Amino acid sequence: MANGTPTLEGFTEFVTDVMGVPAASFPSEGSLGMVFRLARDLVMTDLNAIDPSLYEACVYNLAASYLLKFAQDPSSASNPTYWADIRKKLGMNTTTPGLIQSSSDNGTSQSWMIPDSLKNLSLADLDAMKNPYGQFYLSIMQQVGSVWGMA
């Protein structure tokens, strides 16, 4: 799988082997193709110069993050709420317009410092932070630098 050239077949293996999606809840080919193409188009191809297997891993992880967001549960599946349950567990059905910078009440107060690298997150980036596949992708992309708008 890790040859540096992401393919739809490789992503399908990723969904089966890494994500562990059961056959009864497996997404349609249309859904797999859409999220794969979107991720492939968004991940910087410059990663190939650093490490082709890293580029491939980023494409598959970003596609997996999108799949978690977009996959639909087939009503005929043995678990007809598989994808909905994952989204609920990860808190993906809620809007997160930003990060908490401070909070207080009558007796206590606290504040978090927001690192500069998190101040420029897009809504898609904030959404990706809600699942482990998106977190992997974002962590690699932050290491690349500000070329793509993250750091």
PDB file of N, CA, C and O in Angstrom, residues 32-64:
ATOM      1  N   LEU A  32     -16.715   6.661  -1.714  1.00  0.00           N
ATOM      2  CA  LEU A  32     -15.274   6.421  -1.602  1.00  0.00           C
ATOM      3  C   LEU A  32     -14.517   7.250  -2.644  1.00  0.00           C
ATOM      4  O   LEU A  32     -13.510   7.884  -2.324  1.00  0.00           O
ATOM      5  N   GLY A  33     -15.011   7.240  -3.865  1.00  0.00           N
ATOM      6  CA  GLY A  33     -14.351   7.981  -4.934  1.00  0.00           C
ATOM      7  C   GLY A  33     -14.359   9.480  -4.694  1.00  0.00           C
ATOM      8  O   GLY A  33     -13.352  10.167  -4.907  1.00  0.00           O
ATOM      9  N   MET A  34     -15.483  10.011  -4.206  1.00  0.00           N
ATOM     10  CA  MET A  34     -15.590  11.446  -3.972  1.00  0.00           C
ATOM     11  C   MET A  34     -14.594  11.909  -2.915  1.00  0.00           C
ATOM     12  O   MET A  34     -13.838  12.859  -3.136  1.00  0.00           O
ATOM     13  N   VAL A  35     -14.563  11.225  -1.761  1.00  0.00           N
ATOM     14  CA  VAL A  35     -13.666  11.676  -0.688  1.00  0.00           C
ATOM     15  C   VAL A  35     -12.207  11.441  -1.059  1.00  0.00           C
ATOM     16  O   VAL A  35     -11.335  12.234  -0.701  1.00  0.00           O
ATOM     17  N   PHE A  36     -11.940  10.374  -1.805  1.00  0.00           N
ATOM     18  CA  PHE A  36     -10.559  10.115  -2.238  1.00  0.00           C
ATOM     19  C   PHE A  36     -10.082  11.210  -3.189  1.00  0.00           C
ATOM     20  O   PHE A  36      -8.987  11.765  -3.024  1.00  0.00           O
ATOM     21  N   ARG A  37     -10.888  11.544  -4.183  1.00  0.00           N
ATOM     22  CA  ARG A  37     -10.490  12.576  -5.145  1.00  0.00           C
ATOM     23  C   ARG A  37     -10.332  13.936  -4.468  1.00  0.00           C
ATOM     24  O   ARG A  37      -9.386  14.683  -4.757  1.00  0.00           O
ATOM     25  N   LEU A  38     -11.224  14.250  -3.546  1.00  0.00           N
ATOM     26  CA  LEU A  38     -11.138  15.514  -2.827  1.00  0.00           C
ATOM     27  C   LEU A  38      -9.832  15.592  -2.039  1.00  0.00           C
ATOM     28  O   LEU A  38      -9.103  16.585  -2.121  1.00  0.00           O
ATOM     29  N   ALA A  39      -9.510  14.531  -1.312  1.00  0.00           N
ATOM     30  CA  ALA A  39      -8.269  14.511  -0.528  1.00  0.00           C
ATOM     31  C   ALA A  39      -7.045  14.564  -1.440  1.00  0.00           C
ATOM     32  O   ALA A  39      -6.106  15.316  -1.178  1.00  0.00           O
ATOM     33  N   ARG A  40      -7.067  13.789  -2.501  1.00  0.00           N
ATOM     34  CA  ARG A  40      -5.929  13.775  -3.428  1.00  0.00           C
ATOM     35  C   ARG A  40      -5.695  15.156  -4.028  1.00  0.00           C
ATOM     36  O   ARG A  40      -4.555  15.592  -4.200  1.00  0.00           O
ATOM     37  N   ASP A  41      -6.768  15.896  -4.297  1.00  0.00           N
ATOM     38  CA  ASP A  41      -6.643  17.228  -4.874  1.00  0.00           C
ATOM     39  C   ASP A  41      -6.194  18.269  -3.847  1.00  0.00           C
ATOM     40  O   ASP A  41      -5.615  19.284  -4.221  1.00  0.00           O
ATOM     41  N   LEU A  42      -6.457  18.025  -2.566  1.00  0.00           N
ATOM     42  CA  LEU A  42      -6.130  19.015  -1.541  1.00  0.00           C
ATOM     43  C   LEU A  42      -4.766  18.818  -0.878  1.00  0.00           C
ATOM     44  O   LEU A  42      -4.156  19.780  -0.426  1.00  0.00           O
ATOM     45  N   VAL A  43      -4.294  17.585  -0.810  1.00  0.00           N
ATOM     46  CA  VAL A  43      -2.996  17.341  -0.172  1.00  0.00           C
ATOM     47  C   VAL A  43      -1.888  17.814  -1.109  1.00  0.00           C
ATOM     48  O   VAL A  43      -1.892  17.504  -2.300  1.00  0.00           O
ATOM     49  N   MET A  44      -0.953  18.559  -0.557  1.00  0.00           N
ATOM     50  CA  MET A  44       0.148  19.100  -1.360  1.00  0.00           C
ATOM     51  C   MET A  44       0.993  17.981  -1.963  1.00  0.00           C
ATOM     52  O   MET A  44       1.527  17.144  -1.233  1.00  0.00           O
ATOM     53  N   THR A  45       1.133  17.988  -3.266  1.00  0.00           N
ATOM     54  CA  THR A  45       1.960  16.974  -3.921  1.00  0.00           C
ATOM     55  C   THR A  45       3.442  17.162  -3.595  1.00  0.00           C
ATOM     56  O   THR A  45       4.239  16.256  -3.805  1.00  0.00           O
ATOM     57  N   ASP A  46       3.812  18.336  -3.070  1.00  0.00           N
ATOM     58  CA  ASP A  46       5.206  18.574  -2.663  1.00  0.00           C
ATOM     59  C   ASP A  46       5.660  17.592  -1.585  1.00  0.00           C
ATOM     60  O   ASP A  46       6.858  17.393  -1.386  1.00  0.00           O
ATOM     61  N   LEU A  47       4.697  16.981  -0.869  1.00  0.00           N
ATOM     62  CA  LEU A  47       5.061  15.979   0.138  1.00  0.00           C
ATOM     63  C   LEU A  47       5.789  14.798  -0.487  1.00  0.00           C
ATOM     64  O   LEU A  47       6.561  14.118   0.179  1.00  0.00           O
ATOM     65  N   ASN A  48       5.540  14.547  -1.769  1.00  0.00           N
ATOM     66  CA  ASN A  48       6.237  13.464  -2.471  1.00  0.00           C
ATOM     67  C   ASN A  48       7.747  13.660  -2.432  1.00  0.00           C
ATOM     68  O   ASN A  48       8.503  12.696  -2.380  1.00  0.00           O
ATOM     69  N   ALA A  49       8.185  14.923  -2.476  1.00  0.00           N
ATOM     70  CA  ALA A  49       9.624  15.207  -2.443  1.00  0.00           C
ATOM     71  C   ALA A  49      10.221  14.906  -1.074  1.00  0.00           C
ATOM     72  O   ALA A  49      11.396  14.563  -0.959  1.00  0.00           O
ATOM     73  N   ILE A  50       9.404  15.023  -0.039  1.00  0.00           N
ATOM     74  CA  ILE A  50       9.867  14.730   1.317  1.00  0.00           C
ATOM     75  C   ILE A  50       9.874  13.226   1.545  1.00  0.00           C
ATOM     76  O   ILE A  50      10.872  12.642   1.940  1.00  0.00           O
ATOM     77  N   ASP A  51       8.738  12.615   1.277  1.00  0.00           N
ATOM     78  CA  ASP A  51       8.585  11.172   1.472  1.00  0.00           C
ATOM     79  C   ASP A  51       7.302  10.728   0.775  1.00  0.00           C
ATOM     80  O   ASP A  51       6.208  11.075   1.231  1.00  0.00           O
ATOM     81  N   PRO A  52       7.404   9.983  -0.308  1.00  0.00           N
ATOM     82  CA  PRO A  52       6.212   9.561  -1.039  1.00  0.00           C
ATOM     83  C   PRO A  52       5.202   8.786  -0.181  1.00  0.00           C
ATOM     84  O   PRO A  52       3.994   8.949  -0.356  1.00  0.00           O
ATOM     85  N   SER A  53       5.676   7.982   0.745  1.00  0.00           N
ATOM     86  CA  SER A  53       4.732   7.234   1.586  1.00  0.00           C
ATOM     87  C   SER A  53       3.999   8.170   2.545  1.00  0.00           C
ATOM     88  O   SER A  53       2.861   7.904   2.931  1.00  0.00           O
ATOM     89  N   LEU A  54       4.631   9.287   2.916  1.00  0.00           N
ATOM     90  CA  LEU A  54       3.978  10.289   3.758  1.00  0.00           C
ATOM     91  C   LEU A  54       2.856  10.981   2.981  1.00  0.00           C
ATOM     92  O   LEU A  54       1.769  11.214   3.514  1.00  0.00           O
ATOM     93  N   TYR A  55       3.119  11.286   1.725  1.00  0.00           N
ATOM     94  CA  TYR A  55       2.088  11.874   0.861  1.00  0.00           C
ATOM     95  C   TYR A  55       0.889  10.931   0.764  1.00  0.00           C
ATOM     96  O   TYR A  55      -0.259  11.334   0.942  1.00  0.00           O
ATOM     97  N   GLU A  56       1.170   9.677   0.518  1.00  0.00           N
ATOM     98  CA  GLU A  56       0.101   8.680   0.406  1.00  0.00           C
ATOM     99  C   GLU A  56      -0.690   8.585   1.710  1.00  0.00           C
ATOM    100  O   GLU A  56      -1.924   8.564   1.710  1.00  0.00           O
ATOM    101  N   ALA A  57       0.007   8.556   2.837  1.00  0.00           N
ATOM    102  CA  ALA A  57      -0.651   8.472   4.144  1.00  0.00           C
ATOM    103  C   ALA A  57      -1.531   9.700   4.388  1.00  0.00           C
ATOM    104  O   ALA A  57      -2.643   9.579   4.921  1.00  0.00           O
ATOM    105  N   CYS A  58      -1.059  10.875   3.990  1.00  0.00           N
ATOM    106  CA  CYS A  58      -1.855  12.095   4.165  1.00  0.00           C
ATOM    107  C   CYS A  58      -3.123  12.054   3.317  1.00  0.00           C
ATOM    108  O   CYS A  58      -4.201  12.426   3.791  1.00  0.00           O
ATOM    109  N   VAL A  59      -3.003  11.595   2.085  1.00  0.00           N
ATOM    110  CA  VAL A  59      -4.184  11.498   1.218  1.00  0.00           C
ATOM    111  C   VAL A  59      -5.193  10.537   1.836  1.00  0.00           C
ATOM    112  O   VAL A  59      -6.387  10.858   1.946  1.00  0.00           O
ATOM    113  N   TYR A  60      -4.748   9.363   2.256  1.00  0.00           N
ATOM    114  CA  TYR A  60      -5.674   8.375   2.813  1.00  0.00           C
ATOM    115  C   TYR A  60      -6.297   8.860   4.121  1.00  0.00           C
ATOM    116  O   TYR A  60      -7.486   8.654   4.370  1.00  0.00           O
ATOM    117  N   ASN A  61      -5.513   9.516   4.970  1.00  0.00           N
ATOM    118  CA  ASN A  61      -6.057   9.996   6.244  1.00  0.00           C
ATOM    119  C   ASN A  61      -7.030  11.149   6.044  1.00  0.00           C
ATOM    120  O   ASN A  61      -8.066  11.209   6.712  1.00  0.00           O
ATOM    121  N   LEU A  62      -6.729  12.068   5.139  1.00  0.00           N
ATOM    122  CA  LEU A  62      -7.669  13.154   4.877  1.00  0.00           C
ATOM    123  C   LEU A  62      -8.946  12.601   4.238  1.00  0.00           C
ATOM    124  O   LEU A  62     -10.051  13.009   4.604  1.00  0.00           O
ATOM    125  N   ALA A  63      -8.803  11.655   3.332  1.00  0.00           N
ATOM    126  CA  ALA A  63      -9.985  11.030   2.722  1.00  0.00           C
ATOM    127  C   ALA A  63     -10.820  10.312   3.785  1.00  0.00           C
ATOM    128  O   ALA A  63     -12.050  10.374   3.764  1.00  0.00           O
ATOM    129  N   ALA A  64     -10.158   9.648   4.735  1.00  0.00           N
ATOM    130  CA  ALA A  64     -10.869   8.966   5.818  1.00  0.00           C
ATOM    131  C   ALA A  64     -11.623   9.975   6.682  1.00  0.00           C
ATOM    132  O   ALA A  64     -12.756   9.722   7.108  1.00  0.00           O
TER     133      ALA A  64
END
